[in-house]
C-alpha positions as a printed Julia matrix, in Angstrom:
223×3 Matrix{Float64}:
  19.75   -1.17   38.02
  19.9    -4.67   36.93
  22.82   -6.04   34.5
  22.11   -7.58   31.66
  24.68   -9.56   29.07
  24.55  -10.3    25.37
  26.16  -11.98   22.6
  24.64   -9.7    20.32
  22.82   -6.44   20.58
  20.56   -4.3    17.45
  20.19   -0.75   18.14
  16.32   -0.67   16.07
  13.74   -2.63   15.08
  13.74   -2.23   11.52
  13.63   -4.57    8.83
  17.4    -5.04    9.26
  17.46   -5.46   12.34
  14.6    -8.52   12.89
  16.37  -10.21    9.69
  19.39  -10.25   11.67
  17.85  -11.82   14.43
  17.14  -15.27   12.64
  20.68  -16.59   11.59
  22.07  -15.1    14.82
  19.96  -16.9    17.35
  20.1   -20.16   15.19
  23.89  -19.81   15.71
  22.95  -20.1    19.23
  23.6   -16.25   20.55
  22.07  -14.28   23.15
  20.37  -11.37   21.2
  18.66   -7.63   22.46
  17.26   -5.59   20.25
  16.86   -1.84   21.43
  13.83   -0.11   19.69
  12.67    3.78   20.87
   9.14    3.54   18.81
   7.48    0.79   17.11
   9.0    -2.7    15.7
   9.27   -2.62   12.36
  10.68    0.81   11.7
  10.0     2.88    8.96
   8.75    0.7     6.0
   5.73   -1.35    7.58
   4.66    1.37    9.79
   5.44    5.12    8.16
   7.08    3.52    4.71
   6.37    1.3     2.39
   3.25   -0.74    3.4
   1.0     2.14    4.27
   2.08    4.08    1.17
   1.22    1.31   -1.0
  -2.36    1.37    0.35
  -2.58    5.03   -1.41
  -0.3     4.08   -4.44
  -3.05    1.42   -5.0
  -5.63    3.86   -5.37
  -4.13    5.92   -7.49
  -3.6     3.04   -9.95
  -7.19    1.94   -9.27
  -8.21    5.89  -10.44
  -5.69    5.98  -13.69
  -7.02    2.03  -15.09
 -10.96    4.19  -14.09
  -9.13    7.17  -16.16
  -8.35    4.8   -19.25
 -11.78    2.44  -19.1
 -12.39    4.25  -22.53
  -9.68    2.81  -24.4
 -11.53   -0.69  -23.28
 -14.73    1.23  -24.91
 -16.21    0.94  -21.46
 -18.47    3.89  -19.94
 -17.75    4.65  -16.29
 -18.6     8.03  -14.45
 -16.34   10.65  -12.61
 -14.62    8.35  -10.03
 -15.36    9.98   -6.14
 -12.03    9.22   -3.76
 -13.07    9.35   -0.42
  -9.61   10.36    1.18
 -10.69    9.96    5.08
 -11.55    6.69    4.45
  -8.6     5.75    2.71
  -6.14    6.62    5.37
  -8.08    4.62    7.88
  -8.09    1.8     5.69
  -4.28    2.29    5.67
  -3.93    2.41    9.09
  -6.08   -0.74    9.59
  -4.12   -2.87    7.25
  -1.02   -2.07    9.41
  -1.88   -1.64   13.03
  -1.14   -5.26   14.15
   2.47   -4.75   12.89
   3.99   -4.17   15.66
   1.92   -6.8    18.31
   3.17   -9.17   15.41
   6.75   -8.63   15.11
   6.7    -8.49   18.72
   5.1   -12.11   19.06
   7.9   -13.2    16.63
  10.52  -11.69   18.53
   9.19  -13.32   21.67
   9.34  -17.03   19.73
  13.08  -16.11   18.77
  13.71  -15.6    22.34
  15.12  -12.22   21.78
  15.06   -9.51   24.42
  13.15   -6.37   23.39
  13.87   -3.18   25.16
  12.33    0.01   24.34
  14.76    2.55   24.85
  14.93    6.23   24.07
  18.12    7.44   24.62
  21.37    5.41   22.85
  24.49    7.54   23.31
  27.26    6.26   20.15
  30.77    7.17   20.11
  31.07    8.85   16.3
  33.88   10.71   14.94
  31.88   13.31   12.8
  28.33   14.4    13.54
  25.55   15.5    10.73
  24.87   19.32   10.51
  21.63   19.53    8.7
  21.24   22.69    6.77
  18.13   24.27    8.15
  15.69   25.61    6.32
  13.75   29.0     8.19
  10.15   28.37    8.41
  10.37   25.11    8.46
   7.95   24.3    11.35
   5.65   24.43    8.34
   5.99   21.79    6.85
   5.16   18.19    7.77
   6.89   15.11    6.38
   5.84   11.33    4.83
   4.84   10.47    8.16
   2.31   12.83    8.85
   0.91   12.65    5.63
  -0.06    9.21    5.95
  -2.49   10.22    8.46
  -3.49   13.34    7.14
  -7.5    12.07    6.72
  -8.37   15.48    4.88
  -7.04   16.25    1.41
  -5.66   18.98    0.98
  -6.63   21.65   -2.02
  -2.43   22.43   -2.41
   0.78   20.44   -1.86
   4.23   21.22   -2.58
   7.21   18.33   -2.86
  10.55   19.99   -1.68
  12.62   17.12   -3.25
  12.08   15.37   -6.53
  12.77   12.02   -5.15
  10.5     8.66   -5.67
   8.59    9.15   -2.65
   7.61   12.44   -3.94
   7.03   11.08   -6.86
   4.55    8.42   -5.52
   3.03   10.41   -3.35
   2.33   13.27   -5.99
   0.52   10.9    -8.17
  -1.63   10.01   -5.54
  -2.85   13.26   -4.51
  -2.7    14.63   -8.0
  -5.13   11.82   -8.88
  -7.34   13.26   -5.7
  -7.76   15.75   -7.05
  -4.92   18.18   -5.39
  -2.98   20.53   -7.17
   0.37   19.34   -7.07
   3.75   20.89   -7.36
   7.62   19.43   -6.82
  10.25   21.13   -6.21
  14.01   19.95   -7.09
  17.09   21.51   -6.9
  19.1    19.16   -8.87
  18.35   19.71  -12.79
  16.23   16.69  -13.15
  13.59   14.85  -11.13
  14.83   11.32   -9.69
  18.73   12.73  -10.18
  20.34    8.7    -9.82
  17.65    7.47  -12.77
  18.14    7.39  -16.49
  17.36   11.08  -18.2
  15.36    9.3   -20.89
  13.04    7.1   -18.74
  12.86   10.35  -16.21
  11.83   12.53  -19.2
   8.69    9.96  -19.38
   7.78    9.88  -15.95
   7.87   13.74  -15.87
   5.66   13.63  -19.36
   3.24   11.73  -17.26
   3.58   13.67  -14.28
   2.63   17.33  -15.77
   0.21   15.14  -17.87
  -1.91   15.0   -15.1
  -1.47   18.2   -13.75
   1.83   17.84  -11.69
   3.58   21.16  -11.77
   7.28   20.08  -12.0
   9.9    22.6   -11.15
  13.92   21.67  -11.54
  16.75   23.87  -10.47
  15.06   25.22   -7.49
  16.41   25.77   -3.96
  13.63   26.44   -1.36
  15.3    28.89    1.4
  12.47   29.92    3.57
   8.45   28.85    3.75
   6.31   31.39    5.12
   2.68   31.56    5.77
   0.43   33.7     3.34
  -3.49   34.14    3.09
  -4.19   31.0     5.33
  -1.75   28.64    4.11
   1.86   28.03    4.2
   3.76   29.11    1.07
C-alpha cells in the first residue's frame, strides 16, 4: 500500500470541511480530505438545498391560498409531487462533479474512504426505538416521488416543521409528534404558539408530551 503524507487532513466533505480547505492551502499546506459518500455532505445533497426546492412550493401554494385577499380569482391549485422531487434532484445533481472540480483547482487530495477508525473516550448509545425499520428519515423523503395519504413527525423540530407544511399543503394529513412540552423546545413560547396556530390551521395535527416507544404495522400501513 502506498504512503501518503499531509499537512492537514478533513475527515468529510461537508460544508466545513471544503471551507477549511481555502485558508489552509493558501497558507501553503498539503491538504486530504476523506469523504465515504458524496462532497458536500448533508446540506446540498440530503439538507438544505433540496428541501428548499419543496419549501418553495409550499410558499408558492399558501401566496395561491391567499390570492383572495388581493381580490384575485384562481382555481384549486394541482401539486404534482413526482415531478417536484425530480425537479429537486435536478437542481442538485451536479453538486458533487462541482465541488469535486473545485477541490481539484485547490490541489487537494480527495479520497473516498469508508471506514475511519477514531480514538474516543465515550461512545453514543442511541436509545432504540422497536419497530423502527419502519420508518424512513429526511433523506428518503426527498426522493419519495409519491405522496403519501399519512405522515407522522416523531420530533417537533424545524425540519419537521418544514417538511410538515409542505406535505400538509399537498394535501397529506399531517401529524407531529414531540415529547418535549412544546414544538421547536430552544424557540420563544410566544412566537412557537404562532407557528403552531398556523400549523393546526392548516390541518397539522400537533401532539406535545408524547414519547413514541414502538411503531407497528396495521391495515397496510405503519402506525
Amino acid at each position: 500500500m502506498r504512503s501518503e503524507t499531509f499537512d492537514v487532513v478533513i475527515l468529510g466533505g461537508g460544508n466545513a470541511g471544503i471551507g477549511v480547505t481555502g485558508p489552509v492551502r493558501r497558507a501553503g499546506m498539503s491538504v486530504a480530505m476523506i469523504e465515504s459518500d458524496v462532497l458536500g455532505g448533508t446540506c446540498p445533497n440530503r439538507g438544505c438545498t433540496p428541501k428548499k426546492v419543496l419549501v418553495a412550493a409550499g410558499h408558492a401554494l399558501h401566496d395561491i391560498e391567499r390570492a383572495a385577499i388581493h381580490h384575485i380569482s384562481v382555481g384549486k391549485p394541482q401539486l404534482d409531487w413526482s415531478a417536484l422531487i425530480d425537479r429537486e434532484k435536478e437542481l442538485i445533481k451536479d453538486i458533487p462533479a462541482n465541488l469535486a472540480r473545485a477541490m481539484a483547482r485547490r490541489d487537494v487530495r480527495v479520497i473516498e474512504a469508508k471506514h475511519v477508525v477514531i480514538a474516543t473516550g465515550s461512545k453514543p448509545r442511541p436509545l432504540p426505538i422497536p419497530g423502527a425499520e419502519f420508518m424512513i428519515t429526511s433523506d428518503e423523503m426527498l426522493s419519495e416521488r409519491e405522496l403519501p395519504r399519512f405522515v407522522i413527525f416523531v420530533g417537533g423540530g424545524v425540519i419537521s416543521l418544514e417538511f410538515g407544511h409542505v406535505y400538509a399543503r399537498a394535501g397529506a394529513a399531517v401529524t407531529i409528534l414531540e415529547a418535549l412540552p412544546q414544538l421547536l423546545p430552544a424557540m420563544d413560547r410566544d412566537a412557537v404558539a404562532h407557528l403552531q396556530t398556523e400549523s393546526e390551521r392548516i390541518g397539522i395535527n400537533v401532539k406535545a408530551g408524547v414519547s413514541v416507544k414502538r411503531i407497528e404495522p396495521t391495515t397496510g400501513r405503519s402506525g
